[in-house]
Coordinates of C-alpha atoms in Angstrom, one line a residue:
M794 CA 4.3 -159.6 9.1
F795 CA 1.6 -156.9 8.9
S796 CA 0.6 -155.9 5.4
K797 CA -1.5 -153.0 4.3
R798 CA -2.4 -155.0 1.2
P799 CA -6.2 -155.9 0.9
L800 CA -6.7 -159.5 2.3
L801 CA -9.1 -162.2 1.2
V802 CA -10.1 -164.5 4.0
V803 CA -10.4 -168.1 2.7
A804 CA -11.4 -170.7 5.3
G805 CA -10.2 -168.5 8.1
I806 CA -6.7 -168.0 6.5
A807 CA -5.9 -164.6 5.2
V808 CA -4.6 -164.7 1.6
A809 CA -2.8 -161.5 0.2
L810 CA -4.5 -160.4 -2.9
V811 CA -1.2 -158.8 -4.2
A812 CA 1.7 -161.2 -3.9
T813 CA 4.5 -158.7 -3.7
A814 CA 6.5 -158.0 -0.5
L815 CA 9.0 -155.3 -0.8
P816 CA 11.7 -154.4 1.7
A817 CA 11.1 -151.3 3.8
M818 CA 12.4 -148.2 1.8
S819 CA 13.1 -144.7 3.1
S820 CA 9.8 -143.8 1.3
D821 CA 8.0 -146.1 3.8
I822 CA 9.2 -143.9 6.8
P823 CA 6.4 -141.7 7.8
P824 CA 6.7 -137.9 7.6
A825 CA 8.3 -136.2 10.6
D826 CA 6.2 -136.1 13.8
T827 CA 3.2 -137.6 11.9
V828 CA 1.0 -140.3 13.4
V829 CA 0.4 -143.4 11.2
T830 CA -1.5 -146.5 12.0
S831 CA -2.6 -149.6 10.4
P832 CA -6.2 -149.6 9.2
N833 CA -7.4 -151.7 12.2
V834 CA -5.9 -149.3 14.8
T835 CA -7.5 -146.0 15.9
H836 CA -5.7 -143.2 17.8
V837 CA -8.5 -142.3 20.2
L838 CA -6.9 -139.6 22.2
N839 CA -3.6 -138.1 23.3
V840 CA -3.4 -136.9 27.0
P841 CA -0.4 -134.4 27.2
K842 CA 2.0 -134.6 30.1
P843 CA 0.8 -132.3 33.0
A844 CA 2.8 -129.1 33.1
A845 CA 4.6 -130.1 36.3
L846 CA 6.1 -133.2 34.5
A847 CA 6.4 -131.7 31.0
G848 CA 10.2 -131.5 31.2
T849 CA 10.8 -135.3 32.1
I850 CA 10.0 -138.5 30.3
N851 CA 7.1 -140.8 30.7
T852 CA 8.0 -144.5 31.6
D853 CA 5.8 -147.3 32.9
L854 CA 2.1 -147.7 33.6
A855 CA -0.2 -149.3 36.1
F856 CA -4.0 -149.5 36.3
Q857 CA -6.7 -149.7 38.8
G858 CA -10.5 -149.3 38.4
D859 CA -11.1 -146.1 36.3
Y860 CA -7.5 -144.8 36.6
A861 CA -4.2 -145.1 34.8
Y862 CA -1.0 -144.3 36.8
V863 CA 1.8 -142.9 34.5
G864 CA 5.4 -143.1 35.7
N865 CA 7.8 -140.3 34.8
Y866 CA 11.3 -139.5 35.7
G867 CA 10.0 -136.5 37.5
G868 CA 7.3 -138.4 39.5
F869 CA 4.0 -139.7 38.3
S870 CA 0.5 -138.7 37.3
I871 CA -3.0 -140.2 37.8
V872 CA -5.3 -140.1 34.8
D873 CA -9.1 -140.7 34.9
I874 CA -9.8 -143.2 32.1
K875 CA -13.5 -144.0 33.0
N876 CA -14.3 -142.6 29.5
P877 CA -11.1 -143.2 27.6
K878 CA -12.3 -140.9 24.8
K879 CA -12.3 -138.1 27.4
A880 CA -9.4 -139.2 29.7
K881 CA -8.0 -136.5 31.8
V882 CA -5.2 -135.9 34.4
V883 CA -6.5 -135.9 38.0
S884 CA -3.3 -135.1 39.8
S885 CA 0.5 -135.2 39.3
V886 CA 3.1 -135.8 42.0
V887 CA 6.5 -134.2 41.5
C888 CA 9.0 -136.6 43.2
P889 CA 12.0 -137.0 40.9
G890 CA 14.1 -140.2 40.5
A891 CA 14.6 -142.5 37.5
Q892 CA 12.8 -144.6 36.4
M893 CA 9.6 -144.4 38.4
D894 CA 8.5 -148.0 37.4
L895 CA 5.1 -148.3 39.1
S896 CA 2.8 -150.9 40.7
V897 CA -0.5 -150.3 42.5
Y898 CA -2.3 -152.4 45.1
G899 CA -5.4 -151.3 47.1
N900 CA -4.6 -147.8 48.3
L901 CA -0.8 -148.1 47.7
L902 CA 1.4 -147.0 44.9
F903 CA 5.0 -148.3 44.7
S904 CA 7.6 -146.4 42.7
A905 CA 11.1 -147.5 41.8
V906 CA 14.0 -145.0 42.0
D907 CA 17.3 -146.0 40.3
S908 CA 19.1 -142.7 40.6
S909 CA 21.2 -141.8 43.5
R910 CA 19.6 -138.9 45.6
N911 CA 20.8 -136.7 48.4
N912 CA 17.9 -138.0 50.5
D913 CA 14.6 -139.9 50.2
S914 CA 12.3 -136.9 50.0
C915 CA 10.4 -135.5 46.9
S916 CA 12.5 -132.4 47.0
S917 CA 15.8 -134.4 46.7
T918 CA 18.5 -133.7 44.2
G919 CA 21.0 -136.0 42.5
Q920 CA 24.1 -136.9 44.5
S921 CA 26.8 -139.3 43.8
A922 CA 26.3 -143.0 44.8
T923 CA 29.9 -143.0 46.1
I924 CA 28.6 -141.1 49.1
K925 CA 27.3 -143.5 51.8
E926 CA 24.4 -141.2 52.8
S927 CA 22.9 -141.1 49.3
W928 CA 19.6 -142.8 48.9
E929 CA 17.9 -144.8 46.2
G930 CA 15.2 -147.6 46.3
V931 CA 11.5 -147.6 46.6
R932 CA 8.9 -144.9 47.5
I933 CA 5.5 -145.8 48.7
F934 CA 2.4 -143.5 48.3
D935 CA -1.1 -143.7 49.7
I936 CA -3.4 -143.0 46.7
S937 CA -6.7 -143.3 48.4
D938 CA -7.4 -139.7 47.5
K939 CA -6.6 -139.5 43.8
A940 CA -6.5 -135.8 43.8
N941 CA -3.9 -135.8 46.6
P942 CA -1.5 -138.8 46.8
R943 CA 0.5 -138.9 50.1
Y944 CA 4.0 -140.1 50.4
I945 CA 4.3 -142.5 53.4
K946 CA 7.4 -144.5 53.3
S947 CA 10.8 -145.1 51.6
V948 CA 12.8 -148.3 51.6
E949 CA 16.5 -148.2 50.6
T950 CA 17.7 -151.1 48.5
N951 CA 21.2 -152.0 47.2
C952 CA 22.0 -150.4 43.9
G953 CA 18.5 -148.7 44.0
S954 CA 15.4 -150.1 42.2
H955 CA 15.5 -150.0 38.4
T956 CA 12.3 -151.9 38.3
L957 CA 9.9 -153.4 40.9
T958 CA 7.4 -156.3 40.6
L959 CA 4.5 -156.6 42.9
V960 CA 4.0 -160.1 44.4
P961 CA 0.9 -161.0 46.3
G962 CA 1.1 -163.1 49.4
K963 CA 0.0 -166.8 49.5
G964 CA -2.9 -168.4 51.4
H965 CA -3.6 -166.7 54.6
D966 CA -0.7 -164.4 54.0
E967 CA -2.4 -162.9 50.9
R968 CA -4.7 -160.5 53.0
K969 CA -1.8 -159.5 55.2
N970 CA 1.2 -158.7 53.0
V971 CA 2.5 -157.9 49.5
Y972 CA 6.1 -158.4 48.4
L973 CA 8.2 -156.3 46.0
Y974 CA 10.8 -158.0 44.0
V975 CA 13.3 -155.3 43.3
S976 CA 15.7 -155.5 40.4
S977 CA 18.9 -153.4 40.3
Y978 CA 22.3 -153.8 38.8
S979 CA 25.7 -152.1 38.0
P980 CA 27.7 -152.4 41.2
G981 CA 31.0 -150.7 41.7
A982 CA 33.9 -151.0 44.2
T983 CA 33.5 -147.3 45.0
L984 CA 29.7 -147.5 45.7
P985 CA 29.2 -148.3 49.4
D986 CA 25.6 -149.5 48.9
C987 CA 26.1 -151.3 45.7
L988 CA 29.3 -153.4 46.0
P989 CA 30.1 -156.3 43.6
P990 CA 29.1 -159.0 43.2
H991 CA 25.6 -157.8 43.1
D992 CA 24.1 -161.0 41.9
K993 CA 20.9 -160.7 43.8
I994 CA 17.5 -159.1 44.0
S995 CA 16.0 -157.4 47.1
I996 CA 12.6 -158.4 48.5
I997 CA 10.6 -155.9 50.3
K998 CA 7.8 -157.1 52.5
V999 CA 4.9 -154.6 52.9
P1000 CA 2.4 -155.3 55.7
L1001 CA -0.9 -154.1 54.2
R1002 CA -2.3 -152.7 57.4
H1003 CA 0.9 -150.9 58.3
P1004 CA 2.7 -150.1 55.1
E1005 CA 4.9 -147.6 56.9
T1006 CA 6.7 -150.6 58.4
A1007 CA 7.7 -152.0 55.0
A1008 CA 11.3 -153.2 54.9
V1009 CA 13.7 -155.4 53.0
A1010 CA 13.1 -158.9 54.2
A1011 CA 15.4 -161.0 52.0
T1012 CA 18.2 -160.5 49.4
P1013 CA 18.4 -163.9 47.5
V1014 CA 21.3 -164.5 45.3
V1015 CA 20.2 -165.4 41.8
F1016 CA 23.6 -166.0 40.3
P1017 CA 25.9 -167.7 42.9
D1018 CA 28.4 -168.4 40.1
G1019 CA 28.3 -165.0 38.6
G1020 CA 25.9 -165.3 35.6
N1021 CA 26.7 -164.6 32.0
E1022 CA 29.6 -162.1 32.0
T1023 CA 31.7 -163.1 28.9
Q1024 CA 29.4 -163.3 25.9
P1025 CA 30.5 -161.1 23.1
G1026 CA 28.1 -158.3 22.4
L1027 CA 26.6 -158.1 25.9
L1028 CA 25.6 -154.6 26.9
V1029 CA 27.0 -155.2 30.3
P1030 CA 27.8 -158.4 32.2
T1031 CA 25.2 -160.0 34.4
S1032 CA 25.1 -158.4 37.8
G1033 CA 21.5 -158.8 39.0
C1034 CA 18.3 -158.6 37.0
H1035 CA 16.7 -155.9 35.0
D1036 CA 13.0 -157.0 35.4
I1037 CA 11.0 -159.9 36.7
T1038 CA 7.5 -161.0 35.8
V1039 CA 5.7 -163.1 38.3
Y1040 CA 2.7 -165.4 37.7
A1041 CA 1.8 -165.7 41.3
E1042 CA -1.2 -168.2 41.0
K1043 CA 1.2 -170.6 39.3
D1044 CA 4.1 -169.8 41.7
I1045 CA 6.5 -169.1 38.9
A1046 CA 8.4 -166.1 37.6
A1047 CA 10.6 -165.2 34.7
G1048 CA 13.7 -163.0 35.2
A1049 CA 15.2 -160.8 32.5
C1050 CA 18.6 -160.6 34.0
M1051 CA 21.0 -158.7 31.7
G1052 CA 22.9 -161.5 30.2
D1053 CA 20.6 -164.3 31.2
G1054 CA 17.0 -165.5 31.0
V1055 CA 15.8 -167.2 34.3
L1056 CA 12.9 -169.1 35.5
F1057 CA 12.0 -169.1 39.2
D1058 CA 9.8 -171.2 41.5
I1059 CA 8.3 -168.6 43.8
S1060 CA 6.2 -170.8 46.1
N1061 CA 8.1 -169.4 48.9
R1062 CA 7.8 -165.7 48.2
L1063 CA 10.8 -164.8 50.2
D1064 CA 13.0 -167.5 48.8
P1065 CA 12.6 -167.6 44.9
R1066 CA 14.5 -170.6 43.6
V1067 CA 16.2 -170.6 40.1
T1068 CA 14.8 -173.6 38.1
A1069 CA 16.1 -172.8 34.7
R1070 CA 18.6 -170.5 33.0
T1071 CA 19.5 -169.7 29.4
T1072 CA 21.5 -167.3 27.3
D1073 CA 21.1 -166.2 23.7
P1074 CA 24.0 -165.3 21.4
N1075 CA 21.8 -162.6 19.7
F1076 CA 20.7 -161.0 23.0
A1077 CA 22.6 -158.0 24.3
F1078 CA 20.5 -157.2 27.3
W1079 CA 17.6 -159.3 28.7
H1080 CA 15.0 -156.6 29.5
S1081 CA 11.6 -158.0 30.3
A1082 CA 9.4 -161.1 30.1
T1083 CA 5.8 -162.1 29.4
F1084 CA 4.2 -165.5 30.1
T1085 CA 1.5 -166.8 28.0
N1086 CA -1.9 -167.3 29.8
D1087 CA -1.3 -171.1 29.9
A1088 CA 2.3 -170.4 31.2
K1089 CA 3.6 -172.9 28.6
T1090 CA 5.6 -170.1 26.7
V1091 CA 7.5 -167.0 27.6
L1092 CA 8.5 -164.1 25.5
F1093 CA 11.6 -162.2 26.5
T1094 CA 12.7 -158.8 25.1
D1095 CA 16.3 -157.7 24.2
E1096 CA 17.1 -154.0 24.8
L1097 CA 19.9 -153.8 22.3
G1098 CA 21.7 -150.5 22.6
G1099 CA 20.0 -149.8 26.0
G1100 CA 17.0 -148.2 24.3
G1101 CA 19.1 -145.3 22.8
A1102 CA 20.3 -146.8 19.5
A1103 CA 18.6 -147.1 16.1
T1104 CA 18.3 -150.9 15.8
C1105 CA 15.1 -151.3 13.8
N1106 CA 16.9 -151.1 10.5
E1107 CA 18.2 -153.3 7.8
A1108 CA 21.8 -153.0 9.2
T1109 CA 20.8 -154.6 12.5
G1110 CA 18.6 -157.2 11.0
P1111 CA 15.6 -159.2 12.3
N1112 CA 17.2 -161.2 15.1
R1113 CA 18.8 -158.5 17.3
G1114 CA 17.0 -156.0 19.4
A1115 CA 14.0 -158.4 19.2
D1116 CA 11.7 -160.5 21.2
A1117 CA 12.8 -164.2 21.8
I1118 CA 10.1 -166.7 22.3
Y1119 CA 10.7 -169.8 24.3
R1120 CA 8.6 -172.8 25.1
I1121 CA 8.9 -174.1 28.6
H1122 CA 9.4 -177.8 28.1
R1123 CA 10.1 -180.1 31.1
G1124 CA 11.1 -177.1 33.1
K1125 CA 13.6 -175.9 30.6
L1126 CA 13.6 -172.9 28.2
V1127 CA 13.5 -174.0 24.6
F1128 CA 14.0 -171.4 21.9
Q1129 CA 11.3 -171.1 19.2
S1130 CA 11.8 -167.9 17.2
Y1131 CA 12.6 -164.2 17.2
Y1132 CA 10.0 -161.4 16.6
K1133 CA 10.9 -157.9 15.5
I1134 CA 8.7 -155.2 13.9
P1135 CA 8.9 -155.5 10.1
R1136 CA 8.7 -151.7 9.7
H1137 CA 12.1 -150.3 9.3
Q1138 CA 12.8 -147.1 11.2
A1139 CA 15.0 -144.1 10.2
D1140 CA 18.5 -144.0 11.5
T1141 CA 17.6 -141.0 13.8
E1142 CA 14.9 -143.2 15.6
N1143 CA 16.0 -145.1 18.7
C1144 CA 14.0 -148.3 18.4
V1145 CA 14.2 -151.7 20.2
A1146 CA 11.9 -154.3 21.9
H1147 CA 10.4 -152.8 25.0
N1148 CA 7.5 -153.1 27.4
G1149 CA 4.2 -154.8 26.4
S1150 CA 1.4 -156.9 27.7
L1151 CA -0.9 -159.8 26.7
I1152 CA -4.3 -159.0 25.1
P1153 CA -6.6 -161.5 26.9
V1154 CA -7.9 -163.5 24.0
K1155 CA -8.8 -167.0 25.0
G1156 CA -6.8 -169.8 23.4
K1157 CA -4.5 -167.3 21.6
N1158 CA -1.2 -165.7 22.4
I1159 CA -1.6 -162.1 21.4
M1160 CA 0.4 -159.1 22.7
V1161 CA 0.8 -155.3 22.3
Q1162 CA 4.3 -154.0 22.7
A1163 CA 6.2 -150.7 22.8
W1164 CA 9.2 -150.2 20.6
Y1165 CA 10.3 -146.7 21.5
M1166 CA 10.2 -144.7 18.1
G1167 CA 9.0 -147.9 16.4
G1168 CA 5.8 -147.1 18.1
V1169 CA 3.3 -149.8 19.2
S1170 CA 3.1 -153.3 17.6
F1171 CA 0.3 -155.8 17.9
L1172 CA 1.7 -159.3 17.5
D1173 CA 0.2 -162.8 17.4
F1174 CA 2.6 -165.5 18.6
S1175 CA -0.1 -168.2 19.0
N1176 CA 2.3 -170.3 16.8
P1177 CA 5.6 -169.5 18.7
A1178 CA 7.6 -170.5 15.7
R1179 CA 5.9 -167.9 13.4
P1180 CA 5.1 -164.7 15.2
E1181 CA 3.5 -162.0 13.2
E1182 CA 2.6 -158.3 13.4
F1183 CA -1.0 -157.5 12.5
G1184 CA -1.4 -154.0 13.6
Y1185 CA 0.7 -150.8 14.6
F1186 CA 0.6 -147.3 15.7
E1187 CA 3.7 -145.0 15.3
R1188 CA 4.9 -141.5 14.8
G1189 CA 7.4 -140.5 12.0
P1190 CA 10.9 -139.4 13.0
K1191 CA 11.2 -136.2 15.0
A1192 CA 11.8 -133.2 12.8
D1193 CA 14.8 -132.1 15.1
G1194 CA 16.3 -135.5 14.9
S1195 CA 16.1 -136.2 18.6
G1196 CA 15.0 -139.5 20.2
G1197 CA 12.0 -140.6 22.3
G1198 CA 9.1 -142.9 21.6
V1199 CA 6.8 -145.2 23.4
W1200 CA 8.2 -146.7 26.6
S1201 CA 5.3 -149.0 27.5
A1202 CA 2.1 -150.1 25.7
Y1203 CA -0.5 -152.1 27.6
Y1204 CA -4.0 -153.4 27.1
Y1205 CA -6.5 -152.6 29.8
N1206 CA -10.3 -153.1 29.5
G1207 CA -10.7 -152.7 25.8
Y1208 CA -8.1 -150.0 25.1
V1209 CA -4.3 -149.9 24.7
Y1210 CA -2.5 -147.1 26.7
A1211 CA 0.9 -146.1 25.5
A1212 CA 3.3 -143.9 27.6
D1213 CA 5.3 -141.8 25.2
F1214 CA 8.5 -140.1 26.4
D1215 CA 7.4 -136.6 25.3
N1216 CA 4.0 -136.9 23.8
G1217 CA 2.2 -137.9 27.0
L1218 CA -0.3 -140.8 27.1
D1219 CA -1.7 -142.1 23.8
I1220 CA -5.0 -144.0 23.9
L1221 CA -5.6 -146.6 21.1
K1222 CA -8.3 -149.0 20.0
I1223 CA -7.8 -152.0 17.9
N1224 CA -10.7 -153.5 15.9
D1225 CA -9.6 -156.9 14.5
R1226 CA -10.9 -160.3 14.5
R1227 CA -7.8 -161.6 16.4
T1228 CA -8.4 -159.3 19.4
N1229 CA -12.2 -158.7 19.5
G1230 CA -12.5 -161.8 21.8
A1231 CA -10.8 -159.8 24.5
T1232 CA -13.5 -157.2 24.9
G1233 CA -15.5 -159.2 27.4
V1234 CA -12.5 -159.6 29.7
R1235 CA -12.5 -157.0 32.5
S1236 CA -10.0 -156.4 35.2
D1237 CA -10.0 -154.1 38.2
Q1238 CA -6.3 -153.9 38.4
L1239 CA -3.3 -154.4 36.1
N1240 CA 0.3 -154.4 37.1
V1241 CA 1.8 -156.0 33.9
Q1242 CA 4.7 -157.7 35.7
T1243 CA 2.2 -159.3 38.1
Q1244 CA 0.4 -161.5 35.6
Q1245 CA -3.0 -162.9 36.4
S1246 CA -4.8 -165.6 34.4
Y1247 CA -7.9 -164.6 32.4
R1248 CA -10.9 -166.5 31.2
D1249 CA -13.2 -165.8 28.4
G1250 CA -15.8 -163.0 29.0
G1251 CA -15.0 -162.5 32.7
H1252 CA -12.7 -161.0 35.1
H1253 CA -9.1 -161.8 35.4
H1254 CA -8.9 -164.4 38.1

């Protein structure tokens, strides 16, 4: 648990000088619309949403070289982060469709559309999924000219694309193709392109030299027996996956699949095989997954309330709307503990575990994570049985009582980038003995759901 109390470090162990721990009181909730941080976190800059996307919410992030790509329900923007203290928007593309989960590879940007449109164009409008001609799926852009991204291809997928995960090819295939694991869900008997049982994912093959020929190449069934559909408290029964994180160099993936947590063997990219499955009585909706660098532990998040509810309060407690940390032991998922931010939020603040990434500190398991209106949390789960927060950034409740908050918070080359629904892109810096070891690690590309190993003081592999 993070503490603002002065700490005395004795033999490498922090000892609190004042031995009182009080529960969060309403007086601890920051003033409306005010930024507060722990002493080790600096708010470097806020980059407002470009005018063209100001009316729609920011979502996921991807990174490449000196650029951050910011997804938004209305499209996406490209931000020059060469000097994070002077980051600026280079371009924005208006191309509506929830949720605009993004990945980048070479000169290609892939975006996920999980809202039914009247066609696949950027000028499309919403149209009922009960109409066979409606479109949802994946859009592919050429981003070689950062000032003028070009839309080159769409691929329709069953039930749309809520999220997508970029998977590099293997061996000789690596230079030729990338694959997209598309997660989608919520089938219905009246939806011609999304009929039950939708217990599968869609895999798009993208030939790198001819991305305009990208197409669905496989639709493997993850839950031949239907998955977890009866557990009390589930947001919705399992019918596909919400998000998949791949660790391609180790040929494994972790699926956050609504009512189920899943491990896959992805040594055959077009035929991922389920190797382990688990459920959790406290989990309402398995939302996302993060492997540790050694791939011996995986952290899953639970999106209790679908992201719209106030669940970071005393009434909900510490074990729901949280992270669950599992050891991978003999191929099985073995529960270790829950982690939830210790800072209680107001009852007007939607708050729950959401998207985060590892901070590449050798030999430690350290993560930064978004919690909607709970802000950004820095957590150390090196001991998977005793995770703790050691830094944070958040804003107080909104004066008008509305929701919002940070959708995704990721570490990239020395800074943390946080995509806020309404407030744009926040750039943060943490100065802490636990994370300072990451400063030498540099990567030239980061798609968080496509994990790469890191070594000390060098590039990601």
